[in-house]
Short mmCIF file of N, CA, C and O in Angstrom, two decimals:
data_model
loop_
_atom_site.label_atom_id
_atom_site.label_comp_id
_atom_site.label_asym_id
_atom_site.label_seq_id
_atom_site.Cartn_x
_atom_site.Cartn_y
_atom_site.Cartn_z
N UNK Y 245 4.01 93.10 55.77
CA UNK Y 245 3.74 94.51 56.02
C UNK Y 245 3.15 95.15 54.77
O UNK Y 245 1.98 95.52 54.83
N UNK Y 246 3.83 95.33 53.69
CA UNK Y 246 3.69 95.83 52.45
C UNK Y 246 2.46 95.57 51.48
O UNK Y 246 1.99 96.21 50.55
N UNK Y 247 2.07 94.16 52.19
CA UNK Y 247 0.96 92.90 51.20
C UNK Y 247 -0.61 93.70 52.15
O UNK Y 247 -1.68 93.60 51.55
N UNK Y 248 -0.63 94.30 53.27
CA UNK Y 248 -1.86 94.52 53.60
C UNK Y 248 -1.94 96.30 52.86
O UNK Y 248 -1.14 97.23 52.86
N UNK Y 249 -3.27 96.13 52.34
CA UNK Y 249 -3.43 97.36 51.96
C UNK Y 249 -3.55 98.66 53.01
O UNK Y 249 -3.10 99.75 52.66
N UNK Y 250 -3.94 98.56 53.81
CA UNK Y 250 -3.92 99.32 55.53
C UNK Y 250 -2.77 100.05 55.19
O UNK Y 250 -2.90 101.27 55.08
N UNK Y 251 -1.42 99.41 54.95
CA UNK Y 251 -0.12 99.83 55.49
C UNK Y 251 0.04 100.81 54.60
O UNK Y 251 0.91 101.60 54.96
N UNK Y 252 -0.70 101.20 53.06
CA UNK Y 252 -0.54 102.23 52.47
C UNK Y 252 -1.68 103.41 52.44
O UNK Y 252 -1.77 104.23 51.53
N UNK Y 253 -2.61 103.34 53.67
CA UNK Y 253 -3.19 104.49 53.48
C UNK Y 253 -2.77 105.27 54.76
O UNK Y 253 -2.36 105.00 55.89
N UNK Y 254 -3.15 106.69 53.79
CA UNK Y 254 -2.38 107.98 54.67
C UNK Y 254 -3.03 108.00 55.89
O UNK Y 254 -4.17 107.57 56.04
N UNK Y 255 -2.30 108.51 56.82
CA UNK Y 255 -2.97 108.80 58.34
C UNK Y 255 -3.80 109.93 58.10
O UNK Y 255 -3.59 110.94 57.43
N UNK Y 256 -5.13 109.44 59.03
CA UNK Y 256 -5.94 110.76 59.11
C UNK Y 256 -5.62 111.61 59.80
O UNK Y 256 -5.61 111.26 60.98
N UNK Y 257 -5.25 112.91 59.57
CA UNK Y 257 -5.17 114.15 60.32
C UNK Y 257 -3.61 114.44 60.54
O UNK Y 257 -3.21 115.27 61.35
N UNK Y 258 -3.03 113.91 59.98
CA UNK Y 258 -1.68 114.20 60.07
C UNK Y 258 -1.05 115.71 59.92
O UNK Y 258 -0.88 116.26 58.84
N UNK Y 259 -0.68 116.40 61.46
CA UNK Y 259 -0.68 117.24 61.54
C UNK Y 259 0.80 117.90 60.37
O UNK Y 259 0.82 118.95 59.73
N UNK Y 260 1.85 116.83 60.45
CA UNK Y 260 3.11 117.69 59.58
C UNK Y 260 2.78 116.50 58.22
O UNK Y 260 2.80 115.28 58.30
N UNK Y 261 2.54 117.18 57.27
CA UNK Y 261 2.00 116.38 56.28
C UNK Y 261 3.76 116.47 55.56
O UNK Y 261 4.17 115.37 55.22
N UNK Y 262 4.78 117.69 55.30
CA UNK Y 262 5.65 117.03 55.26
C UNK Y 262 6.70 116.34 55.76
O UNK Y 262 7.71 116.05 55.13
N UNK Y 263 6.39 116.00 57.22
CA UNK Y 263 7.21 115.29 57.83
C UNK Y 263 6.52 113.54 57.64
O UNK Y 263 7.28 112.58 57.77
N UNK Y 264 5.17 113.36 57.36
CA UNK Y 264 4.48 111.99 57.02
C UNK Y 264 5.16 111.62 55.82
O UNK Y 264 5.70 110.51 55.81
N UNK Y 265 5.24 112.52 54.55
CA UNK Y 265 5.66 112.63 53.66
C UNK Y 265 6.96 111.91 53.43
O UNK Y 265 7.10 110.93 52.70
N UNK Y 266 7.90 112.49 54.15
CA UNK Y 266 9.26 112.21 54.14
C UNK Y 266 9.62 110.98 54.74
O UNK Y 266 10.59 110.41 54.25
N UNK Y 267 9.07 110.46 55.66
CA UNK Y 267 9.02 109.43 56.95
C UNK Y 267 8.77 108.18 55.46
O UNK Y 267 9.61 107.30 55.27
N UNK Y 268 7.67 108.32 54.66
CA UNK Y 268 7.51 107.36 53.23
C UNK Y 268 8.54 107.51 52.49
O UNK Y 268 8.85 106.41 52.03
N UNK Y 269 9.29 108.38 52.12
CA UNK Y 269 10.32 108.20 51.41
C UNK Y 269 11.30 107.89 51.44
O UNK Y 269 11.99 107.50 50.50
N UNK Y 270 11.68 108.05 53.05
CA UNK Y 270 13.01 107.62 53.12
C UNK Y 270 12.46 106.22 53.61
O UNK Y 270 13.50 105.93 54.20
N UNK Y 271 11.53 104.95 53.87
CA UNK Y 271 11.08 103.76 54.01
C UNK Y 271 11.11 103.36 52.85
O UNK Y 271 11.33 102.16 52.78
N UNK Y 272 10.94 104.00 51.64
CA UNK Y 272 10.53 103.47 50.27
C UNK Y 272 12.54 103.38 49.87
O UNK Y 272 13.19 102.35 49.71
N UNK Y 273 13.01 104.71 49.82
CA UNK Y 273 14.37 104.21 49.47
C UNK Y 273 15.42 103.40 50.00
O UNK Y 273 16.26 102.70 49.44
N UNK Y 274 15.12 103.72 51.54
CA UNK Y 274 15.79 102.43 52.73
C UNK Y 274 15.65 100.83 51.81
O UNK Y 274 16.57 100.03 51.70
N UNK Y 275 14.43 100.68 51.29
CA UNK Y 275 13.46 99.54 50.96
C UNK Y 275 14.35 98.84 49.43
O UNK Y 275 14.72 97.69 49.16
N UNK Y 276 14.45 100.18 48.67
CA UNK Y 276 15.45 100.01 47.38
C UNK Y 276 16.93 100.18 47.38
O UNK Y 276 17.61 99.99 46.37
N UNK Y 277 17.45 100.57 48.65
CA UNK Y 277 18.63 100.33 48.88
C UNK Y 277 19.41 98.77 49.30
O UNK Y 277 20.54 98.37 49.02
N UNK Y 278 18.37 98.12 50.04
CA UNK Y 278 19.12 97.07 50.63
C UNK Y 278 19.54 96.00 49.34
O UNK Y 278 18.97 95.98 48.25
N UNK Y 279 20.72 95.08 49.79
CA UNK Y 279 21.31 94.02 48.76
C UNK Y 279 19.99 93.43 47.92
O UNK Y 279 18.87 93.91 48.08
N UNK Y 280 20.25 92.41 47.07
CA UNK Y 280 19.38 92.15 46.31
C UNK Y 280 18.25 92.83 46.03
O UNK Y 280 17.43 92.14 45.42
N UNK Y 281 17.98 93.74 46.22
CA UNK Y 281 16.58 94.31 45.85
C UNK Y 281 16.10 94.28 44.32
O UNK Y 281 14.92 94.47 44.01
N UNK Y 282 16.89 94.09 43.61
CA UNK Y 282 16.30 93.98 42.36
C UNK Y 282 16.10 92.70 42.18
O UNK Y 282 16.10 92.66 40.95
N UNK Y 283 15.85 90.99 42.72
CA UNK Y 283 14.74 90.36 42.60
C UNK Y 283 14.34 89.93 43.50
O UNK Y 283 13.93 88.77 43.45
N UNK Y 284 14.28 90.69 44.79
CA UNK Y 284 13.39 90.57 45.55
C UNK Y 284 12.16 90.68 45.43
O UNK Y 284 11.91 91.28 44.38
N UNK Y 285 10.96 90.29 46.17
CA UNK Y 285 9.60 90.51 45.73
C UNK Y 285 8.85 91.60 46.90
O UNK Y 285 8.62 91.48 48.11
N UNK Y 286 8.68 92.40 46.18
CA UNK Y 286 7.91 93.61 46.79
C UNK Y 286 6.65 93.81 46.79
O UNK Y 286 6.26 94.52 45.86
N UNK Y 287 5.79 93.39 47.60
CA UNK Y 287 4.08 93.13 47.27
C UNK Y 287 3.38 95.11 47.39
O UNK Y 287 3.60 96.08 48.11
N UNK Y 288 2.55 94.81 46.28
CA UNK Y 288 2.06 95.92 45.75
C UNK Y 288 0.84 96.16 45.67
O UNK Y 288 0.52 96.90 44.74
N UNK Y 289 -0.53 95.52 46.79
CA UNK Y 289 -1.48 95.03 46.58
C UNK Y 289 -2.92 95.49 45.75
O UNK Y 289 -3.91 94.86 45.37
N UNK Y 290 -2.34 97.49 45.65
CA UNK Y 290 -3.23 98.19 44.65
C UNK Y 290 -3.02 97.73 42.61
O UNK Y 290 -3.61 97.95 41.56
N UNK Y 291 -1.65 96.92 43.16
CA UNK Y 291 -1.33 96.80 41.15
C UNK Y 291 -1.89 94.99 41.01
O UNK Y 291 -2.04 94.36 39.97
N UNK Y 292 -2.09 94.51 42.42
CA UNK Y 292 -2.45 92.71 42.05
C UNK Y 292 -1.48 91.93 42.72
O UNK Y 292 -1.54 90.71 42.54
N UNK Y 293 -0.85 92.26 43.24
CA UNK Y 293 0.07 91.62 44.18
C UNK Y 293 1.60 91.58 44.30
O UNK Y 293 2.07 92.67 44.66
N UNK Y 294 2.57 90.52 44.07
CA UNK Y 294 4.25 90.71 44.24
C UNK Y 294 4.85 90.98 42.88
O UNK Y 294 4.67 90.25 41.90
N UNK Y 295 5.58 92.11 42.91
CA UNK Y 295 6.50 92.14 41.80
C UNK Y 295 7.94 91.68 42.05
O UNK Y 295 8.29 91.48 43.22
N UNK Y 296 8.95 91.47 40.88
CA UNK Y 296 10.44 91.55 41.81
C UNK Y 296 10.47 93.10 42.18
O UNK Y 296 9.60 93.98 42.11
N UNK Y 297 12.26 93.09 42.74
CA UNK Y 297 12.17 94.98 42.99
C UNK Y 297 12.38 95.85 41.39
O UNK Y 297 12.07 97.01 41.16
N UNK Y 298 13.01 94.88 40.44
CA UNK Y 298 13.27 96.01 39.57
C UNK Y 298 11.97 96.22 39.18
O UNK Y 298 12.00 97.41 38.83
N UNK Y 299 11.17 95.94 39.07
CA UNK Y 299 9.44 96.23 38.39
C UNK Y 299 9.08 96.81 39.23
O UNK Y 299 8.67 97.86 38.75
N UNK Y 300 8.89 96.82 40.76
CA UNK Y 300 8.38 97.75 42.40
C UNK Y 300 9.35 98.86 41.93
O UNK Y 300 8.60 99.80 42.18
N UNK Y 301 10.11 99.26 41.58
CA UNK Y 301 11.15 100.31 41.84
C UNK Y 301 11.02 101.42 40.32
O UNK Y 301 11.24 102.63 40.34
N UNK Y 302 10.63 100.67 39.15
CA UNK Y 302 10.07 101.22 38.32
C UNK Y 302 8.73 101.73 38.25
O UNK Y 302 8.45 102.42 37.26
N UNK Y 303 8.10 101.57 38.88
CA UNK Y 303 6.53 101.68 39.28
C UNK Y 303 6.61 102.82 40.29
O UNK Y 303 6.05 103.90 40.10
N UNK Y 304 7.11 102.62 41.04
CA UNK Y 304 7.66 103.75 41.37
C UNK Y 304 8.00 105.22 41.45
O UNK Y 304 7.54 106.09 42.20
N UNK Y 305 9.27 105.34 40.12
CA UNK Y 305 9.62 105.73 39.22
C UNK Y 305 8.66 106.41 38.73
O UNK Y 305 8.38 107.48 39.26
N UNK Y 306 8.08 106.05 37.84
CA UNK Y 306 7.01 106.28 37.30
C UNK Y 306 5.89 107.25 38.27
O UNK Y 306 5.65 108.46 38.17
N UNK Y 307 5.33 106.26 39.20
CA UNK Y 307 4.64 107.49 40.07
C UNK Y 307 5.29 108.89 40.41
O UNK Y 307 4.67 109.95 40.48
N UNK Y 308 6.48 108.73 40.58
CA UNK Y 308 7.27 110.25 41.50
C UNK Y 308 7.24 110.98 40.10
O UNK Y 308 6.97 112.16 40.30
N UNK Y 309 7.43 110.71 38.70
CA UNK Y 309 7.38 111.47 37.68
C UNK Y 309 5.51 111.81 37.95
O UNK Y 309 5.21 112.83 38.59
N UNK Y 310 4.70 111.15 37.57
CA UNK Y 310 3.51 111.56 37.11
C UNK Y 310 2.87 112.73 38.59
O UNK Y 310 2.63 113.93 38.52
N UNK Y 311 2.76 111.94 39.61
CA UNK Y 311 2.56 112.99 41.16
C UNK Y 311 3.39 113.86 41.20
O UNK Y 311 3.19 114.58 42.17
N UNK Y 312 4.59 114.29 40.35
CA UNK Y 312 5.43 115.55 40.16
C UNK Y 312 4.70 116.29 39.14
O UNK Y 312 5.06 117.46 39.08
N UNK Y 313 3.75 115.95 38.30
CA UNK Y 313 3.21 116.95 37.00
C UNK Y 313 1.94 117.09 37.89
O UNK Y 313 1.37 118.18 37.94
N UNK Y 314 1.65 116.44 38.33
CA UNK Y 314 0.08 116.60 39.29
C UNK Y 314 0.23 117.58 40.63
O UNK Y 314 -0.83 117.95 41.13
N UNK Y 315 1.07 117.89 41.04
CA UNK Y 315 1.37 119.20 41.33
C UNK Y 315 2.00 120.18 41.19
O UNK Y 315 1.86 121.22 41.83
N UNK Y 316 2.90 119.93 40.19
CA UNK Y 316 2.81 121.73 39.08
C UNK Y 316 1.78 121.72 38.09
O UNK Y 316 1.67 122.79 37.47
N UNK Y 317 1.02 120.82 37.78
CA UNK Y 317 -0.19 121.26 37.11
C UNK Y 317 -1.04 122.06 38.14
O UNK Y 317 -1.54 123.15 37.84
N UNK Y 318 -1.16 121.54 39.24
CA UNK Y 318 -2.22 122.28 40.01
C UNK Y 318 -1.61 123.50 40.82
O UNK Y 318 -2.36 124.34 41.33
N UNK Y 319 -0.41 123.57 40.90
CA UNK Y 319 0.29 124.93 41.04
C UNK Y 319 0.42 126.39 39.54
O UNK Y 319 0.87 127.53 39.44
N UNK Y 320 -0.17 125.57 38.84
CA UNK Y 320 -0.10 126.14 37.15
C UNK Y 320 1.35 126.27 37.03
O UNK Y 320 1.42 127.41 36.58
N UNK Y 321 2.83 125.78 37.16
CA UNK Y 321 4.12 125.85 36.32
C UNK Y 321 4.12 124.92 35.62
O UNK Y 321 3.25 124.05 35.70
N UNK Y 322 5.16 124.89 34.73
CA UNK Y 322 5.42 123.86 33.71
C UNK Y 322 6.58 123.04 34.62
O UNK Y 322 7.46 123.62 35.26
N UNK Y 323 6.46 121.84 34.56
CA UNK Y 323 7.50 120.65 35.09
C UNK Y 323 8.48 120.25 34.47
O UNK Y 323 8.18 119.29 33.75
N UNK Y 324 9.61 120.57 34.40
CA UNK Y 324 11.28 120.59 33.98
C UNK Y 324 11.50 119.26 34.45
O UNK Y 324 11.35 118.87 35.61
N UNK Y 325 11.83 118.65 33.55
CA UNK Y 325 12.35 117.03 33.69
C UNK Y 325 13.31 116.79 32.97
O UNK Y 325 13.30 117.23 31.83
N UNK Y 326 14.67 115.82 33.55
CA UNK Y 326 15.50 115.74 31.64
C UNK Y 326 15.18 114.85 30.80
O UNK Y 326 14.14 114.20 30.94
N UNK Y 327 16.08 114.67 29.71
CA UNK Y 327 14.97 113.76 28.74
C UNK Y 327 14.99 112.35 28.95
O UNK Y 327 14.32 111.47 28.41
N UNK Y 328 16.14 112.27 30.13
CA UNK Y 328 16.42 111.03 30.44
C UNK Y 328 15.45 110.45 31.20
O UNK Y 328 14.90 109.36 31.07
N UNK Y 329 15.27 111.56 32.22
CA UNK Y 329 14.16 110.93 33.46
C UNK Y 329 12.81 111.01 32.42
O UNK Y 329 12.17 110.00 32.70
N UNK Y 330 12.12 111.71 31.42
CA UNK Y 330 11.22 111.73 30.57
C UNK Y 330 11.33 110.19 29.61
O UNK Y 330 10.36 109.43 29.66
N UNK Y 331 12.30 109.89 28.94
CA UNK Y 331 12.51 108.57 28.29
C UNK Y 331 11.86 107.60 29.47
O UNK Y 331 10.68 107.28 29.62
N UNK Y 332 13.10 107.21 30.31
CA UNK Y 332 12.60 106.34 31.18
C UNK Y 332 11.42 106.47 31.81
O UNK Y 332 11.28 105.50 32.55
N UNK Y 333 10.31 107.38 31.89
CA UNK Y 333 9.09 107.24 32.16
C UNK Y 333 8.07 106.51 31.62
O UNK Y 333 7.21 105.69 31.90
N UNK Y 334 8.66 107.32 30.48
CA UNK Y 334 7.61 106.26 29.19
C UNK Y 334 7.87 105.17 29.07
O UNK Y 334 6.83 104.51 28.95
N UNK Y 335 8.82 104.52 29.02
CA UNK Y 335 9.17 103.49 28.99
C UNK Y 335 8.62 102.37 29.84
O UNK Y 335 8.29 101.26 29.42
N UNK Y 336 8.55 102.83 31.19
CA UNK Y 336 7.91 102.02 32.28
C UNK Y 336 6.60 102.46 31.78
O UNK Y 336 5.77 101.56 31.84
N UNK Y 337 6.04 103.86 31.19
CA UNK Y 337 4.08 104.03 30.87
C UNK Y 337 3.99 103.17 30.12
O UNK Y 337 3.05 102.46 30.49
N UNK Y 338 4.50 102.71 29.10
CA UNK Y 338 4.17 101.94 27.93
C UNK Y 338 4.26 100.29 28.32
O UNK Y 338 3.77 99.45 27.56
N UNK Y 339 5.02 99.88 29.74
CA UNK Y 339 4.38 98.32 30.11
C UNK Y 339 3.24 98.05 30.83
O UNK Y 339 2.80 96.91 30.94
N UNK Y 340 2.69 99.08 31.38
CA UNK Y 340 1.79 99.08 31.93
C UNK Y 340 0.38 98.26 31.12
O UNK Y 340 0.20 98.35 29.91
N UNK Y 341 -0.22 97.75 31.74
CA UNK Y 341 -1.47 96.81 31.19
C UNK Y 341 -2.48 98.04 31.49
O UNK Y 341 -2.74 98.82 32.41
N UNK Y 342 -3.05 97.64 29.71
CA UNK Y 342 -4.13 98.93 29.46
C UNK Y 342 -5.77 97.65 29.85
O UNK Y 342 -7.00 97.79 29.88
N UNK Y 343 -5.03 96.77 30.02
CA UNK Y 343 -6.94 95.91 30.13
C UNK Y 343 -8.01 97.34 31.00
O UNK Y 343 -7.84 98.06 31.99
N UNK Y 344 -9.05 97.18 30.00
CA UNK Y 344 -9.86 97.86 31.14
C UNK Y 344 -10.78 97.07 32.19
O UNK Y 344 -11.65 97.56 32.92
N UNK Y 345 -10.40 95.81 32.10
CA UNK Y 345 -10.77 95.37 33.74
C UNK Y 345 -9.55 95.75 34.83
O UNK Y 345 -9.94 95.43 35.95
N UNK Y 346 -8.68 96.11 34.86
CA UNK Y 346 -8.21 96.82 35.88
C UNK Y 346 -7.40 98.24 35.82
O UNK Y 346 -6.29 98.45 36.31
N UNK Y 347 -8.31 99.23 35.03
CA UNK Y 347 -8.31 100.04 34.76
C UNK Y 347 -9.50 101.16 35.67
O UNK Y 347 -10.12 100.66 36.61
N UNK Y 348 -9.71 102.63 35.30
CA UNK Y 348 -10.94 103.16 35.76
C UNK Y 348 -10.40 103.05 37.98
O UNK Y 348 -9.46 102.74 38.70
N UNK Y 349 -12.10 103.66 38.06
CA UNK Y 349 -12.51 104.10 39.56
C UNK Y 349 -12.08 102.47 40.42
O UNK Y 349 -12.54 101.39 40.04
N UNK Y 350 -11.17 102.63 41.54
CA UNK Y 350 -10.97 101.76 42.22
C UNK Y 350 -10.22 100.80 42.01
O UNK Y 350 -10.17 99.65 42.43
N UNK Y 351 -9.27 101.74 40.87
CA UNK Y 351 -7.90 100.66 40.48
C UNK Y 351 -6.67 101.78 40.87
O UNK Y 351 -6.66 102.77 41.59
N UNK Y 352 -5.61 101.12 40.02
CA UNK Y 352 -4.02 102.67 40.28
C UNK Y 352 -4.20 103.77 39.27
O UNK Y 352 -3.74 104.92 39.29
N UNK Y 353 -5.11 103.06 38.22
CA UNK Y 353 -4.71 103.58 36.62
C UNK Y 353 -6.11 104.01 36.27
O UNK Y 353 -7.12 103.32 36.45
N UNK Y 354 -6.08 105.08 35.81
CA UNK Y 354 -6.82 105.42 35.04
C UNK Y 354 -7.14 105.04 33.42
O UNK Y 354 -6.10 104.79 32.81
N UNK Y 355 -8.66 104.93 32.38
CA UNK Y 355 -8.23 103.97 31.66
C UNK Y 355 -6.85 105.11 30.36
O UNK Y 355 -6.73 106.30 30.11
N UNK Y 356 -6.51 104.49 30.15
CA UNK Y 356 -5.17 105.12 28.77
C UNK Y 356 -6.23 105.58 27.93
O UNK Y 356 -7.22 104.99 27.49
N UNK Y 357 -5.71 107.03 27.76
CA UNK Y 357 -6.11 107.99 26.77
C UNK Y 357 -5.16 107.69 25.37
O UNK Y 357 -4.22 106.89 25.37
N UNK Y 358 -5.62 108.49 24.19
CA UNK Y 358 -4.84 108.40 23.23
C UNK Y 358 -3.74 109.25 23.13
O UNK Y 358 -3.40 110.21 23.81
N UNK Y 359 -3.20 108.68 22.07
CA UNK Y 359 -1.86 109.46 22.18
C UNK Y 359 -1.78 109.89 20.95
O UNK Y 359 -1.96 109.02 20.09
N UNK Y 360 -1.48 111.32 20.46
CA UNK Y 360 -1.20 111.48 19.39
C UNK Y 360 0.01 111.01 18.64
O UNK Y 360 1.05 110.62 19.17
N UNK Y 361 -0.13 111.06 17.87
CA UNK Y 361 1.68 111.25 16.70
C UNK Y 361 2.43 112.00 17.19
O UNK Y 361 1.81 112.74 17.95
N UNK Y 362 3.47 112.23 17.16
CA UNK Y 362 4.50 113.16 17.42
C UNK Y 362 4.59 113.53 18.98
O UNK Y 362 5.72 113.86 19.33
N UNK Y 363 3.48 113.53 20.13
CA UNK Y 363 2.97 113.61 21.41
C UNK Y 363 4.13 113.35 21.89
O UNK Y 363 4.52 112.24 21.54
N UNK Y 364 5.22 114.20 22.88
CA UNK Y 364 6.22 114.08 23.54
C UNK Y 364 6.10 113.42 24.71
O UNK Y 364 5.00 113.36 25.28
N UNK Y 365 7.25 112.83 25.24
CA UNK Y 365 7.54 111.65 26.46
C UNK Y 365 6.53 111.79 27.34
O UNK Y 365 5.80 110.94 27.83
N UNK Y 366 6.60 113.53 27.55
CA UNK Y 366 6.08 113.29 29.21
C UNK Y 366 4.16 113.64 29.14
O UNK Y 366 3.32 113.45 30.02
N UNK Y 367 4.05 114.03 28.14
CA UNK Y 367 2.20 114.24 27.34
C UNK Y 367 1.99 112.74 26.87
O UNK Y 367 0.78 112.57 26.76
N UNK Y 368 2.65 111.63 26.56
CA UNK Y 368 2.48 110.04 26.16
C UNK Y 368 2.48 109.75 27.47
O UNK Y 368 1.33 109.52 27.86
N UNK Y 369 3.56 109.64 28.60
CA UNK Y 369 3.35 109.40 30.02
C UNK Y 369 1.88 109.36 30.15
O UNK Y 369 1.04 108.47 30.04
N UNK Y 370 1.85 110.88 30.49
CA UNK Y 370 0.70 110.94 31.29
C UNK Y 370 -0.78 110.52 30.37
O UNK Y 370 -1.59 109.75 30.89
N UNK Y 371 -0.93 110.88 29.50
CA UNK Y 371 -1.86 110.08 28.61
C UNK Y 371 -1.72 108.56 28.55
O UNK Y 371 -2.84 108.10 28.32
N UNK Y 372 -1.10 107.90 28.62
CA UNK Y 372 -0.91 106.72 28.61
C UNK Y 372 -1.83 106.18 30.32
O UNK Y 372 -2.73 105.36 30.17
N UNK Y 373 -1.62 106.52 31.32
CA UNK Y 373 -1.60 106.70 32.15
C UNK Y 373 -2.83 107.45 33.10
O UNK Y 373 -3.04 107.38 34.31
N UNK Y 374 -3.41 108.07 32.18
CA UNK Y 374 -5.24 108.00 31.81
C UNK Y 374 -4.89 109.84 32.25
O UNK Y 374 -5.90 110.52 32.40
N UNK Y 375 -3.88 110.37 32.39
CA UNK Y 375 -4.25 112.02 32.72
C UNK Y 375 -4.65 113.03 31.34
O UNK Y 375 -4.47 112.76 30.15
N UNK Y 376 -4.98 113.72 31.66
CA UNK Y 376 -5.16 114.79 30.56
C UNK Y 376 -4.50 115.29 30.84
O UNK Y 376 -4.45 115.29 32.07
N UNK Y 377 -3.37 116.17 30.14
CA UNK Y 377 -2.72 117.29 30.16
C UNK Y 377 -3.59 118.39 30.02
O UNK Y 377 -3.73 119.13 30.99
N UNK Y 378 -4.25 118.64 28.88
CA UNK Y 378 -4.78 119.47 28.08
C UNK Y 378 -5.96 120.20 29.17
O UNK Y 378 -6.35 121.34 28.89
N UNK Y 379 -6.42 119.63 30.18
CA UNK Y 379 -7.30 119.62 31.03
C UNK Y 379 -6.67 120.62 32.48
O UNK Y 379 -7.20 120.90 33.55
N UNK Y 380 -5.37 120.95 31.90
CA UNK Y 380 -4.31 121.97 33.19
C UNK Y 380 -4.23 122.67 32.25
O UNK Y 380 -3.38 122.20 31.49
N UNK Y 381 -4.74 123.72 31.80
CA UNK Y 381 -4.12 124.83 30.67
C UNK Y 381 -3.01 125.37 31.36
O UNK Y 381 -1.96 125.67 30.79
N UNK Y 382 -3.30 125.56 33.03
CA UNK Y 382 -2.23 126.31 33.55
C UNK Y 382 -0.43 125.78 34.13
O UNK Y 382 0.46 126.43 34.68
N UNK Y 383 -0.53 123.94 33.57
CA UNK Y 383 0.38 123.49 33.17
C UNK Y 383 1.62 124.09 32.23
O UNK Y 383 2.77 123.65 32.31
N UNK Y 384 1.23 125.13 31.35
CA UNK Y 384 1.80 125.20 30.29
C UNK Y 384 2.16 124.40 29.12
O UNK Y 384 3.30 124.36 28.67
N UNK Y 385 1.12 123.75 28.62
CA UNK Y 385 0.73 122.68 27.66
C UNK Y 385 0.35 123.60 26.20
O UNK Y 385 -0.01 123.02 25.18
#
C-alpha cells in the first residue's frame, strides 16, 4: 500500500479538506501505534524507499514540526514549540542527507541553506531543510 506513490497523493476536490486531513492522521498514528513498529519497515517512496519505523516515525516528526511553521508563517504568527519538540527536530534535520542529487524540484527536500552561528533549533530546522525563514517577515523572525 504505502510503497506505491498513488497512495500518497491528495484527492482531487476533496470537498472536507479537514475531514481528508484527519482520516491521514489518524492512519499515520493507527500505523505507529501497532506492536513492533519501531523495526518494522515502513516504505516511504518520496525519501527512496523502506525505512524501519523508528526512522518513518521521525521523518515524520519532523514534517508535522516544519508543515506547522509553514502555516503560521503564511498565517503571519509566530509558532510556539517547546524546546523539547524544537531539540528533537533538529536532531532528526541534521540526519537528513544534504547530497544534492536528491535534493531541489522533484525530491522531499529542498537543497540545505546555511546556517548561521548561534541560529536557534527551529531557524537550523528549517534552514537545514532548504526553508527560509527570513523570507516570512510575517512569521515573526
Amino acid at each position: 500500500m504505502g510503497g506505491d506513490p498513488g497512495y500518497w497523493l491528495e484527492q482531487e476536490g476533496t470537498a472536507e479538506p479537514a475531514r481528508a486531513h484527519r482520516a491521514a492522521v489518524d492512519a499515520a498514528l493507527g500505523a505507529f501505534a501497532e506492536p513492533g513498529v519501531l523495526e518494522r519497515e515502513f516504505v516511504l517512496p518520496e525519501l527512496g524507499g523502506g525505512f524501519p519505523g523508528r526512522t518513518a516515525i521521525a521523518f515524520h516528526f519532523v514534517d508535522y514540526v516544519v508543515h506547522a511553521w509553514d502555516v503560521a508563517a503564511t498565517l503571519g504568527v509566530r509558532l510556539h514549540l517547546t524546546d523539547e519538540v524544537l531539540t528533537a527536530a533538529l536532531a532528526v534535520a541534521r540526519r537528513v542527507p544534504t547530497d544534492p542529487a536528491v535534493r531541489g524540484p522533484g525530491f522531499a527536500f529542498a537543497p540545505a541553506l546555511k546556517v548561521a552561528e548561534g541560529t536557534g533549533p527551529l531557524e537550523e530546522t528549517l534552514r537545514l531543510l532548504g526553508r527560509e525563514p527570513q523570507a516570512w517577515p510575517g512569521a515573526g523572525w
